[in-house]
Coordinates of C-alpha atoms in Angstrom, one line a residue:
X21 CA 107.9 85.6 74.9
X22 CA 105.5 82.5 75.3
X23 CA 104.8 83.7 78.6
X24 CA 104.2 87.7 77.9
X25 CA 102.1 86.7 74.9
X26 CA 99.4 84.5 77.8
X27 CA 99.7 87.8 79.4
X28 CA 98.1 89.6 76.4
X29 CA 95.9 87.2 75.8
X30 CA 94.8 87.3 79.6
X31 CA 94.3 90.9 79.4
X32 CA 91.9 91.1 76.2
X33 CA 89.9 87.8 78.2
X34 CA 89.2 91.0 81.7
X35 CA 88.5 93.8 78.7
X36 CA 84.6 93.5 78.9
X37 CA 84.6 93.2 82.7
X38 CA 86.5 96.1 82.8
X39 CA 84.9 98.0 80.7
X40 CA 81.3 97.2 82.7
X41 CA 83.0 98.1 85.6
X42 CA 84.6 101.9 84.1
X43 CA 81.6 103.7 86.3
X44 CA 81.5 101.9 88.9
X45 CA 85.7 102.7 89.2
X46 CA 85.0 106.2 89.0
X47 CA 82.6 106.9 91.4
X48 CA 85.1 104.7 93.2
X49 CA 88.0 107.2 93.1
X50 CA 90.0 104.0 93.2
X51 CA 90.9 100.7 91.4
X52 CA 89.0 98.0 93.2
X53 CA 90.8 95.3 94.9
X54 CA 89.4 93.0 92.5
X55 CA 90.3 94.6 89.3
X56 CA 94.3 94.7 90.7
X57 CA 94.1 90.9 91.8
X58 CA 92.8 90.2 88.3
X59 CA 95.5 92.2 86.7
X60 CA 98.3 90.2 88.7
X61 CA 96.5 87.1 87.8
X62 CA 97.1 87.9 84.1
X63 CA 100.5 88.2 85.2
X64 CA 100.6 91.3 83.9
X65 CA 102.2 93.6 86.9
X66 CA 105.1 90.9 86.1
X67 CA 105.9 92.1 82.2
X68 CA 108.7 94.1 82.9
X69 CA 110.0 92.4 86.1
X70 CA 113.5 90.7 85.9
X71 CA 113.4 87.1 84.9
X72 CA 115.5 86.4 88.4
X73 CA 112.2 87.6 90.5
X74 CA 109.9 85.3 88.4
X75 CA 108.9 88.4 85.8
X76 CA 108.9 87.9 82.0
X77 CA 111.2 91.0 81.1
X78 CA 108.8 91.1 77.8
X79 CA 109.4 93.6 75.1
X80 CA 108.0 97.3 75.9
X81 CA 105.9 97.2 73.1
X82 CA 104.0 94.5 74.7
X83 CA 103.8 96.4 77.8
X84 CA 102.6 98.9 76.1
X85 CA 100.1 97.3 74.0
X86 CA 98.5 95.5 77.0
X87 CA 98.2 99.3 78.4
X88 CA 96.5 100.4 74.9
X89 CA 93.9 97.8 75.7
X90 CA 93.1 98.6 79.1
X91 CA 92.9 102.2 78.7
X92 CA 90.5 101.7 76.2
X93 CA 88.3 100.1 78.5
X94 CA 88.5 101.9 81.2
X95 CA 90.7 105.4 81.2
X96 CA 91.5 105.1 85.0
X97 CA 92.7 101.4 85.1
X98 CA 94.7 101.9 82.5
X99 CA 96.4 105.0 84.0
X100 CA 97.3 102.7 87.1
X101 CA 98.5 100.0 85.6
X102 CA 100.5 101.7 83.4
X103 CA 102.5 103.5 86.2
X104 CA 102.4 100.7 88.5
X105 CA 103.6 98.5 86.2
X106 CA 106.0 100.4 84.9
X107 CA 107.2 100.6 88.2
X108 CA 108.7 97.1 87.9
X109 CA 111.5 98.3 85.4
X110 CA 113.0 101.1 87.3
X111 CA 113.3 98.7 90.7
X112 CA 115.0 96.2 88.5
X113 CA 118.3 99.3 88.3
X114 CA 118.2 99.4 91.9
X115 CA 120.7 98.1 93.8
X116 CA 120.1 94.4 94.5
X117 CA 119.7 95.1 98.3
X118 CA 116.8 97.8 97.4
X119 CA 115.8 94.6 95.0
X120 CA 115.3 91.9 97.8
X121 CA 114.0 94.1 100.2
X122 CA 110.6 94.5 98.0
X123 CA 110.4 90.9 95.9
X124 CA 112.5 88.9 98.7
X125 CA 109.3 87.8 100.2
X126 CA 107.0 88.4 97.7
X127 CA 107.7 89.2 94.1
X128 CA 104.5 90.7 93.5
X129 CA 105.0 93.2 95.6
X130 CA 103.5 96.6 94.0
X131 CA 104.8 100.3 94.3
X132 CA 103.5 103.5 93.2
X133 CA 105.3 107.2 92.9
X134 CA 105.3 110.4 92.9
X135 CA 109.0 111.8 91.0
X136 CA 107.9 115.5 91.2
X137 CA 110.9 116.8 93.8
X138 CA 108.1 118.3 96.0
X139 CA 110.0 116.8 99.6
X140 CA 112.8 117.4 101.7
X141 CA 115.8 115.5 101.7
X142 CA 119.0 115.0 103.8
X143 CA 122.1 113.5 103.3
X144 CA 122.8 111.8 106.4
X145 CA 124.9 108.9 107.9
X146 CA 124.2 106.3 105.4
X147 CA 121.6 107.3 103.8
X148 CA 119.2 109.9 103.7
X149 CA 116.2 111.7 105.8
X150 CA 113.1 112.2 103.9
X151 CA 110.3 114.7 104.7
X152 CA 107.6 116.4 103.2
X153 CA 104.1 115.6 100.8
X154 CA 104.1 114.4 97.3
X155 CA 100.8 114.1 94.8
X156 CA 99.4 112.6 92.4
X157 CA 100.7 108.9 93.5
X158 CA 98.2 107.0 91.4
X159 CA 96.9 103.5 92.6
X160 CA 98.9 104.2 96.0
X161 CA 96.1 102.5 97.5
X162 CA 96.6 98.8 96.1
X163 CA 101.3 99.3 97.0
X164 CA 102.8 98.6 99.8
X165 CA 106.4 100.6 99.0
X166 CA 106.1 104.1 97.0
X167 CA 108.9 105.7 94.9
X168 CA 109.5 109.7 95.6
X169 CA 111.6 111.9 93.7
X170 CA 114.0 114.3 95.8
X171 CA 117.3 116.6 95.0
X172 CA 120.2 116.0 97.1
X173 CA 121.1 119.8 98.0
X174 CA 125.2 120.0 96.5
X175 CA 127.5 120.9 98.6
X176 CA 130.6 123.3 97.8
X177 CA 131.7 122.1 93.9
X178 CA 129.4 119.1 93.9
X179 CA 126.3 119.9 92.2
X180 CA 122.3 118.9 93.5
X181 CA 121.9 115.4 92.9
X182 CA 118.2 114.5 91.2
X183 CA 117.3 111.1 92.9
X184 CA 114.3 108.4 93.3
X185 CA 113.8 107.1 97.2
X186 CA 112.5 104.0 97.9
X187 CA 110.1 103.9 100.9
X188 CA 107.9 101.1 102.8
X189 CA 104.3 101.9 103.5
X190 CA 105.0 101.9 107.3
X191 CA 107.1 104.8 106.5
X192 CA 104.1 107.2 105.2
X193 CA 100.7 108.1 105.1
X194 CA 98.2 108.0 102.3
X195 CA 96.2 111.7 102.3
X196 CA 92.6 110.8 100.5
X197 CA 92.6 114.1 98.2
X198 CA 91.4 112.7 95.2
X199 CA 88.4 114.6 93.7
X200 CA 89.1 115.3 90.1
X201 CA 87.2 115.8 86.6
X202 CA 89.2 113.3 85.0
X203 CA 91.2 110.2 85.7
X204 CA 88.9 109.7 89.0
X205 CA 89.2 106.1 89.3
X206 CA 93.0 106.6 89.9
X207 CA 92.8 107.3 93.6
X208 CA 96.1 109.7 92.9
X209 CA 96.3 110.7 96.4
X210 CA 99.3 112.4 98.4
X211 CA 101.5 110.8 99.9
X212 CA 103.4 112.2 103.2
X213 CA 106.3 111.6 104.8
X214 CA 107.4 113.0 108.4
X215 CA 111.4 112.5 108.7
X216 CA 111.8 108.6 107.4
X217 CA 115.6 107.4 106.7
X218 CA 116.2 105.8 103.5
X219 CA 119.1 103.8 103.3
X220 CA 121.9 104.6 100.8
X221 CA 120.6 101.4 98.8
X222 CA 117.1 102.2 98.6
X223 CA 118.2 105.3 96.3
X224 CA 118.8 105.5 92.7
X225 CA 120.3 108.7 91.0
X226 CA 118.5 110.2 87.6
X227 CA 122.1 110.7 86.3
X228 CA 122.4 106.8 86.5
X229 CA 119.7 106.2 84.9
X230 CA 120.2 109.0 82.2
X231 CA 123.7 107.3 81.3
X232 CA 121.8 103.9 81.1
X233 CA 124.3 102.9 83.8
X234 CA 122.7 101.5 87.2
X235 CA 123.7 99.4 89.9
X236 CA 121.1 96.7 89.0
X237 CA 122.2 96.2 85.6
X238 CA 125.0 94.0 86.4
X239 CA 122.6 90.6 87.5
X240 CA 119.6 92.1 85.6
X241 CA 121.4 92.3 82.4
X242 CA 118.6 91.5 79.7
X243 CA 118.5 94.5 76.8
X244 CA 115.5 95.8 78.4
X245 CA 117.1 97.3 81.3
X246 CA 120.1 98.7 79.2
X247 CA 116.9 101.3 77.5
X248 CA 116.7 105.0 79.2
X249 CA 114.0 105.8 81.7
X250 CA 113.4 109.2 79.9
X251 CA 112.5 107.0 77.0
X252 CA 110.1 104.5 78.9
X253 CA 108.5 106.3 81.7
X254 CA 107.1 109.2 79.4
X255 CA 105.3 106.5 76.9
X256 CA 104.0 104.9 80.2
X257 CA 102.1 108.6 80.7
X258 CA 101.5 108.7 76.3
X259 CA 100.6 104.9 76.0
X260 CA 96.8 105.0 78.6
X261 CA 95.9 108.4 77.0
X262 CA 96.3 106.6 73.2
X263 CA 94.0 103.8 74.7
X264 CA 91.6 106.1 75.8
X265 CA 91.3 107.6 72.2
X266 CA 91.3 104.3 70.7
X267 CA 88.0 103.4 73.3
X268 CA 86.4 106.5 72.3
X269 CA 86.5 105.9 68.7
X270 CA 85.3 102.6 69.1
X271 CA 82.4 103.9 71.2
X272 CA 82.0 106.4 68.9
X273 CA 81.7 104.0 65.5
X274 CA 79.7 102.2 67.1
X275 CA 77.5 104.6 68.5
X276 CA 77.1 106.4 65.3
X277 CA 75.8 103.5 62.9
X278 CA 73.0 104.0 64.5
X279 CA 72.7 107.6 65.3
X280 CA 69.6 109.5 63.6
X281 CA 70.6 112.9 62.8
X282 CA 66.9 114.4 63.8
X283 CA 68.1 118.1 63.6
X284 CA 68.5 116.9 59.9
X285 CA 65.5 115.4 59.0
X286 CA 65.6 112.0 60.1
X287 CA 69.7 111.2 58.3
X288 CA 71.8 108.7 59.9
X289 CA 74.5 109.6 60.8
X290 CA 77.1 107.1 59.1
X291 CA 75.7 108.8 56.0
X292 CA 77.0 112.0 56.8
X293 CA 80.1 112.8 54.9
X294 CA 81.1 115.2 57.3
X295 CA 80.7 112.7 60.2
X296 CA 82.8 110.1 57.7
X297 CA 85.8 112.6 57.0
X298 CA 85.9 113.3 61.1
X299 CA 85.9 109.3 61.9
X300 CA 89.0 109.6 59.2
X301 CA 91.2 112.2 60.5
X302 CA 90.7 110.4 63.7
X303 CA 91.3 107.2 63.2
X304 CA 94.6 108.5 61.4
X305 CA 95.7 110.6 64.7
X306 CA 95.4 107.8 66.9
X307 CA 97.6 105.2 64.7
X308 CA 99.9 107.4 63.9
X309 CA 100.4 108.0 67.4
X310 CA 100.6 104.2 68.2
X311 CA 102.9 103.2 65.0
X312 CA 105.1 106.5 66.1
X313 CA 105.5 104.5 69.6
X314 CA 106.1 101.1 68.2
X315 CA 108.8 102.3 65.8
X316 CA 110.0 103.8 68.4
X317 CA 110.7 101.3 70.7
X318 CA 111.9 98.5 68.1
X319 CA 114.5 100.6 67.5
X320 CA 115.6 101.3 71.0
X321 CA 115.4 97.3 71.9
X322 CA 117.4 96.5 68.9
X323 CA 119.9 98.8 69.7
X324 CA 120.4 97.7 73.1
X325 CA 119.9 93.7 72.3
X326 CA 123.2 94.5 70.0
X327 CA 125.1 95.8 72.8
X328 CA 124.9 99.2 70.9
X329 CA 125.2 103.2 72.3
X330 CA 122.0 104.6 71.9
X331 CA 122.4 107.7 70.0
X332 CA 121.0 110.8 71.0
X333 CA 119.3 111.5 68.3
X334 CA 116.8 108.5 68.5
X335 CA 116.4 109.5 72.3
X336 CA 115.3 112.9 71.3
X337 CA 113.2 111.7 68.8
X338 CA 111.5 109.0 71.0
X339 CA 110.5 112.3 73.4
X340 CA 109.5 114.1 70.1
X341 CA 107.2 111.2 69.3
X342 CA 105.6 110.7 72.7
X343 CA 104.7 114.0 73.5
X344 CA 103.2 114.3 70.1
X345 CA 101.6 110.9 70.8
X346 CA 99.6 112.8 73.2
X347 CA 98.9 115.8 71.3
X348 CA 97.6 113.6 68.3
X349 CA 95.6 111.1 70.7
X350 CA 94.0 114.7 72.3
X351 CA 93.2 116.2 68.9
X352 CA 91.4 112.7 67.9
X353 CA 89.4 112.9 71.4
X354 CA 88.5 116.0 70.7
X355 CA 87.1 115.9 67.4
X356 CA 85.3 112.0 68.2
X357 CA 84.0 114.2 70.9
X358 CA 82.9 117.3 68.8
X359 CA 81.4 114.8 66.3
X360 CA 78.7 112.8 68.6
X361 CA 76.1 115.4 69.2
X362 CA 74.4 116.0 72.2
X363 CA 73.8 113.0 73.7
X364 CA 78.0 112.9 74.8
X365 CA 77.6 115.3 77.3
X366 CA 75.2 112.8 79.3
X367 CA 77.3 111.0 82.4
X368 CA 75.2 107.7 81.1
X369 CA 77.3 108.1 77.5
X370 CA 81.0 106.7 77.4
X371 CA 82.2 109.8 75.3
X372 CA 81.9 112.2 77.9
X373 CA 84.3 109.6 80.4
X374 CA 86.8 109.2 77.5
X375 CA 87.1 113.0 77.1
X376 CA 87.7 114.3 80.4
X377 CA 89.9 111.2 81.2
X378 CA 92.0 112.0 78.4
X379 CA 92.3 115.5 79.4
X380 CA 93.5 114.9 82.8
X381 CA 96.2 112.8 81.3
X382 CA 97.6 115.5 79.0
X383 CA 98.3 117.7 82.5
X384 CA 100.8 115.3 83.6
X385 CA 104.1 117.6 83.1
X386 CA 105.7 114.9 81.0
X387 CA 103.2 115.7 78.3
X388 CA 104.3 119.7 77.9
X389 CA 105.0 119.3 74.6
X390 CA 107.2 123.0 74.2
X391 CA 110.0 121.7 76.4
X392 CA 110.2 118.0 74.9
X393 CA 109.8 119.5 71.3
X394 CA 112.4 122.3 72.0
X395 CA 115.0 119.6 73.1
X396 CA 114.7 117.9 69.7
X397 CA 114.9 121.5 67.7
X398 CA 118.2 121.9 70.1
X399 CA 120.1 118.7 69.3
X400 CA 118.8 118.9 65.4
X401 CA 120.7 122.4 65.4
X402 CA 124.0 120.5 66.7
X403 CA 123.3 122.3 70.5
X404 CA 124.0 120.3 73.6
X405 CA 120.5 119.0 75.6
X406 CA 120.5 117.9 79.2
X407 CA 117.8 116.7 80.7
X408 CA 117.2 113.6 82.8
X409 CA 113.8 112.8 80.4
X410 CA 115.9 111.7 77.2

């Protein structure tokens, strides 16, 4: 953990450069080269790589923290470096072929995605022919492989298979569609693929990874990749938009110490008691939000560190939490937002950024909070719940 903890620490020292550079990002539409080479610097791309490819398999919650902090600095390289970082994690259950084909040569080697099952796929002699466009493939830009989602068409009694494809730049284009409200600095473009073949290897099945039981596990065999991705991958989605709430209230706080109320003769604003109960419910939102997360995955880590089944309960509950993560980190947004007065809506005020940022994050579908939420009401009622997000 020495090493993940200089990661941290790395991150917090690039905050205030980030932060100086949030504008700049966003007009942008992309991550600058610079920012990602500092990121890698910190080492932080390398959190959740397996110890075998030089990575620090660190705890989530460290992940996660690091991801806190950069999102509330800047809403859009947060976003990126939450997804591609995540990234990391899910290649470490790939076959070890799929494995040495991206970190052989160089272990920091970055990917993005797109999992919506948007393409075409075909199962063909040893592998599989993919075609079609995906979106919203965020810092695709700054990765040289990119991972798609597909479904395997069933044939006769075998049933559609849900799968993740792993693809080398030479094998696709990068569309430049990226002009958004929110989340602009992300350079979420689409990504499109004219009849590539993906070998067998380069494949990974969201059944595997549902049952927590994939082909990478047996050299990468640390607790961390023994966790579900419909447990990790959601808070990697949760985790940027509770940083962006946490940067808006500390802009906010700040911002209002010194606010004059003029519409109310000349009262600051800190005296308000209005103004004080808002900063309240706010500041509750958001760490509840976080402290639901943490708890969250303590208990998953523990669970798996003790060689333990992961009961379906907690997995339900660990979607539960994250989509009302967002919903809570939203609401807080909102009312910071509400509470600043007119001078938010001006482009030259950080409020305004934080808002719509944290807007366009709550439209990725992982954040519909009906479907997660109904899933939990299910198995509390003693129903059966499948879904490949749990």
């Amino acid at each position: 953990m020495e090493g993940a903890t200089a990661v941290a620490s790395g991150v917090r020292e690039l905050l205030p450069v980030l932060r100086d550079r949030a504008q700049e990002t966003e007009d942008r539409r992309t991550i600058s080269a610079e920012t990602i080479k500092s990121l890698a610097a910190t080492g932080f791309f390398r959190l959740l790589q397996p110890a075998r490819f030089g990575g620090h398999q660190a705890d989530p919650v460290t992940f996660f923290g690091c991801v806190r902090d950069l999102a509330a600095a800047c809403g859009s390289t947060g976003w990126v470096a939450s997804v591609i970082g995540v990234h990391n994690w899910q290649m470490a259950l790939f076959p070890d072929r799929a494995q040495q084909d991206v970190w052989g040569d160089d272990p920091g080697t970055l990917m993005s995605s797109s999992y919506a099952p948007t393409g075409r796929i075909e199962a063909v002699d040893g592998g599989y022919r993919v075609s079609g466009r995906w979106s919203f493939s965020s810092g695709s830009d700054h990765a040289s492989w990119v991972l798609l989602g597909g479904i395997v068409p069933g044939a006769g009694d075998t049933p559609a298979d849900f799968r993740t494809f792993l693809l080398p730049a030479a094998d696709y284009t990068i569309e430049d569609v990226w002009h958004t409200i929110g989340l602009r600095g992300t350079g979420s473009n689409d990504i499109v693929v004219a009849g590539a073949f993906v070998p067998a290897h380069r494949s990974l099945s969201f059944a595997d990874t549902a049952r927590c039981v994939c082909p990478g596990q047996e050299l990468n065999t640390a607790p961390l990749y023994r966790i579900p991705y419909g447990s990790i991958f959601p808070y990697t989605i949760t985790t940027p938009i509770i940083g962006m709430a946490t940067g808006a209230y500390d802009a906010h706080v700040t911002y209002m110490r010194e606010r004059v109320r003029a519409a109310y003769a000349g009262v600051r604003a800190a005296e308000d008691p209005y103004s004080q109960v808002r900063v309240a419910r706010a500041a509750a939102d958001v760490d509840a939000a976080w402290l639901a997360l943490t708890a969250d995955m303590t208990e998953l880590m523990a669970l798996a560190a003790a060689g333990a089944k992961l009961p379906m309960r907690l997995r339900l509950r660990v979607r539960r939490d994250q989509v009302r993560g967002t919903e809570l980190a939203i609401t807080a947004v909102d009312r910071l937002f509400e509470n600043s007065g007119g001078r938010a809506i001006y482009t030259s005020h950080p409020m305004q950024r934080y808002w719509r940022d944290a807007h366009a994050g709550r439209v990725h579908a992982i954040n519909d909070p009906e479907r997660a939420l109904s899933m939990y009401g299910r198995g509390e009622f003693g129903l059966s719940v499948a879904d490949a997000m749990i």
